[in-house]
Coordinates of C-alpha atoms in Angstrom, one line a residue:
Chain A
M47 CA -3.4 12.3 60.6
E48 CA -4.5 11.0 57.2
H49 CA -1.7 9.4 55.3
L50 CA -3.7 8.8 52.2
E51 CA -7.1 10.2 51.4
I52 CA -9.2 9.3 48.5
K53 CA -11.9 11.7 47.6
N54 CA -14.9 11.0 45.3
L55 CA -12.9 8.8 43.1
T56 CA -14.6 7.7 39.9
L57 CA -13.0 5.5 37.3
E58 CA -14.6 4.6 34.0
F59 CA -13.6 2.4 31.1
G60 CA -15.7 3.5 28.2
G61 CA -19.2 3.2 29.6
I62 CA -18.3 0.8 32.4
V63 CA -18.0 2.3 35.8
A64 CA -15.2 0.5 37.8
L65 CA -15.2 2.9 40.8
Q66 CA -18.0 5.3 41.7
Q67 CA -17.5 8.2 44.2
V68 CA -15.3 6.2 46.5
N69 CA -14.1 8.0 49.6
M70 CA -11.5 6.5 51.9
K71 CA -9.2 7.7 54.6
V72 CA -6.1 5.8 55.6
R73 CA -4.4 6.8 58.8
K74 CA -0.7 6.7 59.4
E75 CA 0.7 3.3 60.5
E76 CA -2.5 1.4 60.3
I77 CA -3.4 -1.7 58.5
H78 CA -6.3 -0.9 56.3
A79 CA -8.1 -3.7 54.4
V80 CA -10.2 -3.3 51.3
I81 CA -12.6 -6.2 50.9
G82 CA -15.4 -7.0 48.6
P83 CA -16.6 -9.6 46.1
N84 CA -14.8 -10.1 42.8
G85 CA -15.1 -7.2 40.4
A86 CA -15.8 -4.8 43.2
G87 CA -13.0 -2.5 42.0
K88 CA -10.4 -3.3 44.7
T89 CA -7.5 -3.7 42.3
S90 CA -8.7 -0.8 40.2
L91 CA -8.5 1.3 43.3
F92 CA -4.9 0.2 43.8
N93 CA -4.1 0.9 40.1
C94 CA -5.5 4.4 40.6
I95 CA -3.3 5.0 43.7
S96 CA -0.2 3.8 42.0
G97 CA -0.9 5.8 38.9
V98 CA -1.5 3.0 36.4
Y99 CA -5.1 4.1 35.8
K100 CA -6.2 7.7 35.5
P101 CA -9.5 8.3 37.3
S102 CA -12.1 10.5 35.6
Q103 CA -13.2 12.3 38.7
G104 CA -12.0 12.8 42.3
D105 CA -8.7 13.2 43.9
I106 CA -6.0 11.2 45.7
L107 CA -4.1 13.0 48.4
Y108 CA -0.9 11.6 49.8
E109 CA 0.4 13.5 52.8
N110 CA -2.1 16.2 51.8
Q111 CA -0.6 16.5 48.3
S112 CA -2.5 15.4 45.2
I113 CA -0.8 12.6 43.3
L114 CA -3.4 12.4 40.6
N115 CA -1.2 13.9 37.8
K116 CA 1.9 12.0 38.7
K117 CA 3.4 9.2 36.7
P118 CA 3.7 5.7 38.3
H119 CA 7.5 6.0 38.7
Q120 CA 7.1 9.4 40.4
I121 CA 4.5 8.0 42.8
A122 CA 6.9 5.1 43.6
G123 CA 9.6 7.7 44.3
L124 CA 7.3 9.5 46.8
G125 CA 7.1 6.3 48.9
I126 CA 4.1 4.3 47.7
A127 CA 5.1 0.7 47.0
R128 CA 2.9 -2.2 45.9
T129 CA 2.6 -5.9 45.1
F130 CA 0.4 -7.4 42.5
Q131 CA -2.4 -9.9 42.6
N132 CA -0.7 -12.1 40.0
I133 CA 3.0 -12.1 40.7
E134 CA 4.8 -9.5 38.6
L135 CA 8.4 -10.2 39.4
F136 CA 11.2 -9.9 36.9
R137 CA 11.4 -13.6 36.2
H138 CA 14.9 -13.7 34.8
M139 CA 16.6 -11.8 37.5
S140 CA 17.9 -13.2 40.8
V141 CA 16.1 -12.4 44.1
I142 CA 18.9 -9.9 45.0
D143 CA 18.5 -8.1 41.6
N144 CA 14.8 -8.0 42.0
L145 CA 15.1 -6.4 45.4
L146 CA 17.9 -4.0 44.2
L147 CA 15.5 -2.9 41.4
G148 CA 13.0 -2.0 44.2
R149 CA 15.6 0.4 45.4
H150 CA 16.0 1.9 41.9
H151 CA 14.9 5.4 42.7
R152 CA 17.2 5.6 45.7
F153 CA 20.3 5.2 43.4
R154 CA 21.9 8.3 42.2
S155 CA 24.5 7.0 39.7
G156 CA 23.7 7.3 36.0
P157 CA 24.8 5.3 33.0
L158 CA 28.2 7.0 32.7
S159 CA 29.4 6.0 36.1
G160 CA 27.8 2.6 35.6
I161 CA 30.0 2.0 32.5
F162 CA 33.1 2.8 34.5
F163 CA 31.9 1.1 37.7
W164 CA 34.2 2.8 40.1
G165 CA 33.7 5.5 42.7
R166 CA 30.1 6.3 43.3
A167 CA 28.5 3.5 41.2
L168 CA 30.5 0.8 43.1
R169 CA 30.0 2.3 46.5
E170 CA 26.3 2.6 45.8
E171 CA 26.0 -1.0 44.7
I172 CA 27.5 -2.2 47.9
A173 CA 25.6 0.2 50.2
H174 CA 22.3 -0.8 48.6
R175 CA 23.2 -4.5 48.7
R176 CA 23.6 -4.1 52.4
K177 CA 20.1 -2.6 52.7
V178 CA 18.7 -5.4 50.5
E179 CA 20.2 -8.0 52.8
E180 CA 18.3 -6.4 55.7
V181 CA 15.0 -7.1 53.8
I182 CA 16.2 -10.6 52.9
D183 CA 16.8 -11.1 56.6
F184 CA 13.4 -9.6 57.6
L185 CA 11.5 -11.9 55.2
E186 CA 13.7 -15.0 55.9
I187 CA 14.5 -15.7 52.3
E188 CA 18.3 -16.0 52.8
K189 CA 18.4 -19.4 51.2
V190 CA 17.1 -18.3 47.8
R191 CA 18.8 -14.9 47.6
K192 CA 20.9 -15.9 44.5
K193 CA 18.2 -18.0 42.8
V194 CA 16.6 -16.8 39.6
V195 CA 13.0 -15.8 40.6
G196 CA 11.3 -17.7 37.8
T197 CA 12.5 -21.0 39.3
L198 CA 11.2 -20.4 42.8
P199 CA 7.9 -21.9 44.2
Y200 CA 4.8 -19.8 44.2
G201 CA 4.8 -19.0 48.0
I202 CA 8.4 -17.9 47.9
Q203 CA 7.8 -15.7 44.9
K204 CA 5.0 -14.0 46.7
R205 CA 7.4 -13.3 49.5
V206 CA 10.1 -12.0 47.2
E207 CA 7.5 -9.7 45.6
L208 CA 6.7 -8.4 49.1
G209 CA 10.5 -8.0 49.6
R210 CA 10.9 -6.0 46.4
A211 CA 8.2 -3.6 47.6
L212 CA 9.8 -3.3 51.1
A213 CA 13.2 -2.7 49.5
M214 CA 11.9 0.6 48.3
E215 CA 11.6 1.7 51.9
P216 CA 8.1 2.9 51.3
K217 CA 5.8 4.9 53.6
I218 CA 2.7 3.2 52.3
L219 CA 2.6 -0.4 51.1
L220 CA -0.3 -1.6 48.9
L221 CA -0.7 -5.4 49.1
D222 CA -3.0 -6.9 46.4
E223 CA -4.1 -10.3 47.8
P224 CA -0.8 -11.2 49.5
T225 CA -2.1 -14.6 50.6
S226 CA -4.0 -15.8 47.5
G227 CA -3.2 -19.3 46.6
M228 CA -1.4 -20.0 49.9
N229 CA -1.9 -22.7 52.5
V230 CA -2.7 -22.0 56.1
E231 CA 0.9 -22.0 57.2
E232 CA 2.0 -19.6 54.5
T233 CA -0.9 -17.4 55.2
E234 CA 0.1 -17.1 58.8
D235 CA 3.6 -16.3 57.8
I236 CA 2.4 -13.4 55.7
A237 CA 0.1 -12.2 58.5
R238 CA 3.1 -12.1 60.8
F239 CA 5.1 -10.2 58.3
V240 CA 2.4 -7.7 57.7
L241 CA 2.1 -7.0 61.5
D242 CA 5.9 -6.6 61.6
I243 CA 5.9 -4.3 58.7
K244 CA 3.4 -2.1 60.6
E245 CA 5.1 -2.3 64.0
E246 CA 8.8 -2.6 63.3
L247 CA 9.1 -0.7 60.0
E248 CA 6.3 1.7 60.7
I249 CA 4.8 1.5 57.3
T250 CA 1.2 2.1 56.5
V251 CA -0.3 -1.0 54.9
I252 CA -3.4 -1.1 52.6
M253 CA -4.3 -4.6 51.6
V254 CA -6.9 -6.3 49.4
E255 CA -7.6 -9.6 50.9
H256 CA -10.1 -12.4 50.6
D257 CA -9.0 -14.4 53.7
I258 CA -11.6 -12.8 56.0
A259 CA -10.3 -14.7 59.1
M260 CA -6.9 -13.2 58.6
V261 CA -8.3 -9.7 57.8
M262 CA -10.4 -9.7 61.0
D263 CA -7.3 -10.8 63.0
I264 CA -4.8 -8.2 62.0
V265 CA -6.3 -5.1 60.4
D266 CA -7.3 -1.9 62.1
W267 CA -9.8 -0.6 59.6
I268 CA -11.9 -2.1 56.8
T269 CA -13.4 -0.5 53.7
V270 CA -15.9 -2.6 51.9
L271 CA -16.5 -2.2 48.1
N272 CA -19.3 -3.6 46.0
F273 CA -19.8 -2.9 42.3
G274 CA -17.4 0.0 42.5
S275 CA -19.1 1.8 45.4
K276 CA -18.2 1.9 49.1
I277 CA -20.9 0.1 51.1
A278 CA -19.3 0.2 54.5
E279 CA -16.3 1.1 56.6
G280 CA -15.3 0.5 60.1
T281 CA -13.4 -1.7 62.6
P282 CA -13.4 -5.5 62.0
S283 CA -16.1 -6.0 64.6
E284 CA -18.3 -3.3 63.1
I285 CA -17.9 -4.8 59.7
Q286 CA -18.7 -8.3 60.8
T287 CA -22.1 -7.3 62.1
N288 CA -22.9 -4.8 59.3
P289 CA -26.0 -6.2 57.5
K290 CA -25.1 -4.7 54.2
V291 CA -21.7 -6.4 54.2
I292 CA -23.2 -9.7 55.3
E293 CA -25.6 -9.5 52.4
A294 CA -23.1 -8.5 49.7
Y295 CA -20.0 -10.4 50.7
L296 CA -19.7 -12.2 54.0
G297 CA -22.9 -14.2 53.8
E298 CA -25.0 -15.5 56.7
E299 CA -23.3 -17.5 59.4
N300 CA -25.4 -20.7 58.8
Chain B
M294 CA 45.1 -19.7 57.6
A295 CA 41.5 -19.6 56.6
I296 CA 40.5 -22.2 54.1
R297 CA 38.4 -20.7 51.3
S298 CA 36.0 -22.7 49.3
K299 CA 35.0 -21.6 45.9
T300 CA 31.8 -20.0 47.1
F301 CA 33.2 -18.3 50.1
R302 CA 32.8 -14.6 50.1
E303 CA 33.8 -12.1 52.7
S304 CA 32.3 -8.9 51.4
Y305 CA 29.6 -7.7 49.0
Y306 CA 32.3 -6.4 46.8
E307 CA 33.6 -9.9 46.2
D308 CA 30.1 -10.8 45.3
I309 CA 29.8 -8.3 42.4
K310 CA 33.3 -8.6 41.0
L311 CA 33.6 -9.3 37.3
F312 CA 36.1 -12.2 37.6
Q313 CA 35.0 -14.1 40.6
T314 CA 37.6 -16.8 41.2
I315 CA 41.3 -16.9 40.8
W316 CA 40.9 -19.5 38.1
I317 CA 38.8 -17.3 35.9
R318 CA 41.4 -14.6 36.3
V319 CA 44.2 -17.0 35.3
W320 CA 42.3 -18.2 32.2
M321 CA 41.5 -14.5 31.3
V322 CA 45.3 -13.7 31.5
I323 CA 46.2 -16.8 29.4
F324 CA 43.5 -15.9 26.9
L325 CA 44.7 -12.2 26.6
V326 CA 48.3 -13.2 26.3
L327 CA 47.5 -15.6 23.5
L328 CA 45.4 -12.9 21.8
A329 CA 48.1 -10.2 22.2
T330 CA 50.9 -12.4 20.8
L331 CA 48.7 -13.7 17.9
P332 CA 50.3 -11.5 15.2
L333 CA 53.7 -13.2 16.1
W334 CA 52.5 -16.7 15.4
G335 CA 49.1 -16.6 13.7
N336 CA 48.6 -16.5 9.9
P337 CA 47.3 -13.3 8.2
Y338 CA 44.0 -14.8 7.4
L339 CA 43.4 -15.7 11.1
I340 CA 44.3 -12.1 12.0
Y341 CA 41.8 -10.8 9.4
L342 CA 39.1 -13.0 10.8
I343 CA 39.7 -11.8 14.3
N344 CA 39.7 -8.2 13.2
L345 CA 36.3 -8.9 11.6
S346 CA 35.1 -10.6 14.7
C347 CA 36.1 -7.6 16.9
I348 CA 34.0 -5.3 14.8
T349 CA 31.1 -7.7 14.8
V350 CA 31.4 -8.3 18.6
V351 CA 31.1 -4.6 19.3
A352 CA 28.0 -4.2 17.1
A353 CA 26.4 -7.3 18.4
I354 CA 26.8 -6.2 22.0
G355 CA 25.2 -2.9 21.1
L356 CA 22.2 -4.7 19.6
N357 CA 22.0 -7.1 22.5
L358 CA 21.7 -4.3 24.9
L359 CA 18.6 -3.1 23.1
V360 CA 17.0 -6.3 22.0
G361 CA 18.3 -8.9 24.5
Y362 CA 18.4 -6.7 27.7
T363 CA 15.7 -4.1 27.1
G364 CA 13.4 -6.3 24.9
Q365 CA 13.0 -3.7 22.2
I366 CA 13.2 -5.4 18.8
S367 CA 15.2 -3.3 16.4
L368 CA 15.9 -3.8 12.7
A369 CA 17.7 -0.5 12.4
H370 CA 21.0 -1.7 13.6
S371 CA 22.6 -1.7 10.2
A372 CA 21.6 2.0 9.9
F373 CA 23.4 2.9 13.1
I374 CA 26.5 1.1 12.0
A375 CA 26.3 2.9 8.7
I376 CA 25.9 6.3 10.3
G377 CA 29.0 5.5 12.4
A378 CA 31.0 4.3 9.4
Y379 CA 30.1 7.3 7.3
T380 CA 30.8 9.7 10.1
T381 CA 34.3 8.2 10.4
A382 CA 34.8 8.2 6.7
I383 CA 33.8 11.8 6.2
L384 CA 35.6 13.2 9.2
S385 CA 38.8 11.2 8.5
S386 CA 39.1 11.7 4.8
K387 CA 37.5 15.2 4.3
A388 CA 38.4 16.8 7.6
G389 CA 41.5 14.8 8.4
L390 CA 40.6 14.4 12.1
P391 CA 42.5 12.0 14.4
F392 CA 41.0 8.6 14.9
W393 CA 39.8 9.0 18.5
I394 CA 37.8 12.1 17.6
C395 CA 36.3 10.2 14.6
L396 CA 35.4 7.2 16.7
L397 CA 33.7 9.2 19.4
A398 CA 32.0 11.4 16.8
S399 CA 30.7 8.3 15.1
G400 CA 29.3 7.0 18.4
G401 CA 27.9 10.4 19.2
M402 CA 26.3 10.9 15.8
S403 CA 24.7 7.4 15.9
A404 CA 23.6 8.0 19.5
A405 CA 21.9 11.3 18.6
V406 CA 20.0 9.7 15.7
G407 CA 19.2 6.7 17.9
C408 CA 17.8 9.0 20.6
A409 CA 15.7 10.7 17.9
L410 CA 14.4 7.4 16.7
G411 CA 13.8 6.1 20.2
I412 CA 11.4 8.9 21.2
P413 CA 8.7 8.2 18.5
C414 CA 9.2 4.5 18.9
L415 CA 8.4 4.6 22.7
R416 CA 4.8 3.4 22.3
L417 CA 5.6 0.6 19.9
K418 CA 6.2 -2.9 20.9
G419 CA 7.0 -6.2 19.2
L420 CA 6.2 -6.4 15.5
Y421 CA 5.2 -2.8 15.2
L422 CA 8.6 -1.7 16.6
A423 CA 10.3 -4.1 14.2
M424 CA 8.4 -2.5 11.3
A425 CA 9.2 1.0 12.3
T426 CA 12.9 0.4 12.9
M427 CA 13.1 -1.5 9.6
S428 CA 11.6 1.4 7.7
F429 CA 14.2 3.6 9.4
G430 CA 16.9 1.3 8.2
V431 CA 15.7 1.6 4.6
V432 CA 15.4 5.3 4.9
V433 CA 19.0 5.6 6.0
E434 CA 20.2 3.4 3.3
N435 CA 18.5 5.6 0.7
V436 CA 19.8 8.8 2.2
L437 CA 23.3 7.3 1.9
I438 CA 22.7 6.6 -1.8
T439 CA 21.0 9.9 -2.6
W440 CA 23.0 12.4 -0.6
D441 CA 26.0 11.8 -2.8
K442 CA 27.7 15.2 -2.2
L443 CA 28.4 14.1 1.3
T444 CA 28.4 10.3 1.1
G445 CA 29.7 9.7 -2.4
G446 CA 26.4 7.9 -3.2
V447 CA 26.7 4.6 -5.0
R448 CA 30.4 5.2 -5.7
G449 CA 31.1 4.7 -2.0
I450 CA 33.6 6.7 0.0
H451 CA 37.2 6.1 1.1
V452 CA 38.2 6.2 4.8
A453 CA 41.6 7.7 5.5
K454 CA 44.2 5.3 7.0
I455 CA 44.2 5.4 10.8
S456 CA 47.4 6.6 12.5
V457 CA 48.2 6.5 16.2
L458 CA 50.7 9.2 17.4
G459 CA 51.9 9.6 13.8
F460 CA 52.4 5.8 13.4
P461 CA 50.2 4.6 10.6
L462 CA 48.2 1.4 11.1
D463 CA 48.3 0.2 7.5
S464 CA 48.1 -3.5 7.8
D465 CA 45.8 -6.1 9.4
N466 CA 48.5 -6.9 12.0
K467 CA 48.7 -3.3 13.2
L468 CA 45.0 -2.7 13.1
F469 CA 44.6 -5.9 15.2
Y470 CA 45.7 -4.2 18.4
F471 CA 43.7 -1.1 17.8
L472 CA 40.5 -3.1 17.2
L473 CA 41.3 -5.4 20.1
I474 CA 41.6 -2.5 22.6
V475 CA 38.5 -0.8 21.5
T476 CA 36.6 -4.1 21.6
A477 CA 37.9 -4.8 25.1
L478 CA 36.9 -1.4 26.3
V479 CA 33.4 -1.7 24.9
I480 CA 32.9 -5.2 26.4
L481 CA 34.1 -4.0 29.8
G482 CA 31.9 -0.9 29.7
I483 CA 28.7 -2.7 28.8
K484 CA 29.5 -5.5 31.2
N485 CA 29.7 -2.9 33.9
L486 CA 26.6 -1.1 32.8
V487 CA 24.4 -4.2 32.9
R488 CA 25.3 -5.1 36.4
T489 CA 24.4 -1.7 37.8
R490 CA 21.1 0.2 38.2
V491 CA 20.7 1.0 34.5
G492 CA 21.2 -2.6 33.4
R493 CA 18.7 -3.9 36.0
A494 CA 16.2 -1.3 34.8
F495 CA 16.6 -2.5 31.2
I496 CA 16.0 -6.1 32.2
A497 CA 13.0 -5.1 34.4
I498 CA 11.5 -3.3 31.4
R499 CA 11.9 -6.4 29.3
D500 CA 10.5 -8.8 31.9
R501 CA 7.5 -6.7 33.2
D502 CA 7.2 -3.1 32.0
I503 CA 4.3 -2.1 34.2
A504 CA 5.8 -3.6 37.3
A505 CA 9.1 -1.8 36.5
E506 CA 7.2 1.5 36.2
V507 CA 5.4 1.0 39.5
M508 CA 8.7 0.1 41.2
G509 CA 10.0 3.5 40.2
V510 CA 11.7 3.0 36.8
N511 CA 11.1 5.9 34.4
I512 CA 10.3 3.7 31.4
T513 CA 10.3 6.5 28.9
A514 CA 13.8 7.7 29.9
Y515 CA 15.2 4.2 30.1
K516 CA 13.9 3.1 26.7
V517 CA 15.3 6.1 25.0
M518 CA 18.6 5.5 26.9
A519 CA 18.7 1.9 25.7
F520 CA 18.2 3.2 22.1
T521 CA 20.9 5.8 22.6
I522 CA 23.6 3.6 24.2
S523 CA 22.9 0.8 21.7
S524 CA 23.3 3.1 18.7
F525 CA 26.4 4.7 20.3
V526 CA 28.0 1.3 20.4
A527 CA 26.8 0.5 16.9
G528 CA 28.4 3.8 15.7
I529 CA 31.7 2.9 17.3
A530 CA 31.5 -0.5 15.5
G531 CA 30.8 1.4 12.2
G532 CA 33.9 3.5 12.7
M533 CA 36.0 0.4 13.4
Y534 CA 34.5 -1.1 10.2
G535 CA 35.4 1.9 8.1
Y536 CA 39.0 2.0 9.3
T537 CA 39.4 -1.7 8.7
M538 CA 37.9 -1.8 5.2
G539 CA 39.2 1.5 4.0
Y540 CA 36.3 1.9 1.7
I541 CA 32.6 1.8 2.4
H542 CA 29.5 1.6 0.3
P543 CA 25.8 1.8 1.0
E544 CA 25.4 -1.8 0.1
H545 CA 27.4 -2.9 3.1
F546 CA 24.6 -1.7 5.3
T547 CA 21.4 -3.2 4.1
V548 CA 18.5 -4.4 6.2
L549 CA 20.0 -7.9 5.7
L550 CA 22.9 -6.9 7.9
S551 CA 20.4 -6.0 10.7
I552 CA 18.8 -9.4 10.4
Q553 CA 22.2 -11.0 10.5
Y554 CA 23.0 -9.2 13.7
L555 CA 19.7 -10.4 15.2
A556 CA 20.7 -13.9 14.2
M557 CA 24.0 -13.5 16.0
I558 CA 22.5 -12.5 19.3
I559 CA 19.8 -15.2 19.1
V560 CA 22.5 -17.8 18.3
G561 CA 24.8 -16.4 21.0
G562 CA 22.2 -15.9 23.7
L563 CA 19.8 -13.0 24.2
G564 CA 20.5 -10.7 27.2
T565 CA 24.1 -11.7 27.8
V566 CA 27.3 -9.9 26.9
L567 CA 29.2 -13.2 26.6
G568 CA 26.4 -14.5 24.3
S569 CA 26.9 -11.5 22.0
I570 CA 30.6 -12.4 21.8
F571 CA 30.0 -16.0 21.1
G572 CA 27.3 -15.3 18.5
A573 CA 29.4 -12.7 16.7
V574 CA 32.5 -14.9 16.5
F575 CA 30.4 -17.9 15.5
I576 CA 28.7 -16.1 12.7
V577 CA 32.0 -14.7 11.4
L578 CA 33.4 -18.2 11.4
V579 CA 30.3 -19.9 9.9
P580 CA 31.4 -19.3 6.3
E581 CA 34.8 -20.8 7.1
L582 CA 33.1 -23.8 8.7
I583 CA 30.9 -24.3 5.8
K584 CA 33.8 -24.0 3.4
A585 CA 35.7 -26.6 5.4
F586 CA 32.7 -28.8 5.5
S587 CA 32.1 -28.5 1.8
R588 CA 35.8 -29.5 1.1
F589 CA 35.3 -32.5 3.4
L590 CA 32.1 -33.4 1.5
A591 CA 33.8 -33.0 -1.8
F592 CA 36.5 -35.3 -0.6
L593 CA 33.9 -37.9 0.3
I594 CA 31.7 -37.5 -2.7
P595 CA 33.7 -36.3 -5.7
A596 CA 30.5 -35.3 -7.6
L597 CA 30.0 -32.4 -5.2
K598 CA 33.4 -30.9 -6.0
G599 CA 33.1 -27.1 -6.9
Q600 CA 29.5 -26.9 -5.9
Y601 CA 30.1 -24.6 -2.9
N602 CA 29.3 -20.9 -3.3
E603 CA 28.5 -18.0 -1.1
E604 CA 24.8 -18.5 -1.3
W605 CA 25.1 -21.5 0.9
N606 CA 26.1 -19.3 3.8
I607 CA 22.7 -17.6 3.7
A608 CA 20.9 -20.9 3.8
A609 CA 23.2 -22.0 6.6
F610 CA 22.4 -18.9 8.7
G611 CA 18.7 -19.6 8.3
L612 CA 19.1 -23.2 9.3
L613 CA 21.2 -22.3 12.3
I614 CA 18.6 -19.9 13.6
I615 CA 15.9 -22.4 13.3
L616 CA 17.9 -25.1 15.0
F617 CA 18.9 -22.7 17.9
L618 CA 15.3 -21.6 18.4
I619 CA 14.1 -25.1 18.6
F620 CA 16.9 -26.8 20.5
E621 CA 18.8 -24.1 22.5
A622 CA 16.8 -21.0 23.3
E623 CA 19.6 -19.8 25.5
G624 CA 22.1 -20.0 22.6
L625 CA 25.8 -20.7 22.7
N626 CA 25.9 -19.0 26.1
G627 CA 23.5 -21.5 27.5
I628 CA 25.7 -24.4 26.2
W629 CA 28.8 -22.7 27.7
R630 CA 27.2 -22.2 31.0
R631 CA 26.1 -25.9 31.2
I632 CA 29.6 -27.0 30.4
K633 CA 31.0 -24.7 33.0
T634 CA 28.6 -25.9 35.7
S635 CA 29.3 -29.5 35.0
F636 CA 33.0 -28.9 35.4
K637 CA 32.6 -26.9 38.5
N638 CA 30.5 -29.6 40.2
W639 CA 32.6 -32.5 39.0
P640 CA 32.5 -35.3 40.1
Y641 CA 29.0 -34.7 41.3
T642 CA 26.2 -34.3 38.9
Y643 CA 24.7 -31.3 40.4

């Protein structure tokens, strides 16, 4: 079953075409990679899915419902979480607060019960704190849970950002270059987390990634973009031997 | 018996408690007892200064919620305080309503206007927002002057004396408790608010608004909410001000007052409740400090005798803000936190 379907998506900024007639199908509980050279429109595609950009043509179906006219916060509420290419954490909040914010739409208490901080607001804070601890445990960031995010090293911040998205308990997770700027060891950690996210948490993962070795290792399906258009799709082994992809992105072996 | 260290917690509830350790609670009790018995041993001028501080603290907290927490610069704060003060004045003197209705109505009136201002200001950021809110402040000031049938115009308006259960609060000593209780309630309420979902959403909007939206925060709703709650608190402060002064005039609520409040929260510490308290008390005390300092200078250099006047206060405010921006971006709250940490870790350095 298609979890997310993108139909003829076209995105234009003034005269510049960022995405052209892109079609893509993401099945439930698969790891789907979007690859391609810089400027191919990968992040633009993510921004369309999460509602930050409004495409000029086409449709995005999530569980067979169009999410095109929804606001970003509504799309988040439906269960689509994401991380960003350049870390977009709330720098002055602690790790716990960042993750709790990820659970924002699952809270029910409003400002009034917040002001009194008893009954529902208090119970909710504690219940969600428990859930957040599960994510902290999952990502092995116990040591930094009370640290202010802005003071943490880059690799850990990336992991906290992943945690913030996971705290939402999403059904689809969009990862925008989760391993950029990481060393081999950190990249392997992230790869392991992504596999666990798929298998243990049963979340569909769509990722933009430049580390081709990692992509080939863990993903189920690959979509290749170039200059805003889809040039290929298939399993990792099909993509590796696709002449179009080799020309545009992967390059010759020697 | 289990030995508990200072960072030992057994439940998540202990982790989010307002007063975390027994010592903080002890100090709080001592502080409150000292405050509560103040009229018995303090001099009237000190009481007057504390009354003034209470009003200022409440208004500063309101502004800090909007500027410090949510990151929406506002120069309309004086206008919201004015709306609160005039609502209290009109309801208490013309309609003779009891104080708690007047105070809540002041808050409600300001909140309604704040909400109405928040909606068109949604798309504005930074300097543009500052300009828009400043214009609104000027408009309100002019409305207060021009609508003299309701507001008394340039003649000002009297506020009826406050009475609790038929017991008139007609002196600073008696007002003291009233102001203290209202201030404590506001501090507690806002302190609670900022550690829950709403407070986190405010900070998220300040730090990264697009990320906040993608994480599920309805930015539109929360920005308007920040405006509304901030002006509600400002309205309460206005009501307190009216009751304390007994007479209000449009000139009490100029744009300069808004700037003064911005100065307070910068000096105290943006985005902290404690910082707003520090900043407000500090700015109330600055004129006193300058006066004391000028007496000291006059004592050292007789030629300076009698040179002090109120204008120096304004110069000192400006100087203070510059100094804080350069040397202590976290404000008084940052200094306080550093002192606290070094005591907590003593005798180790970190």
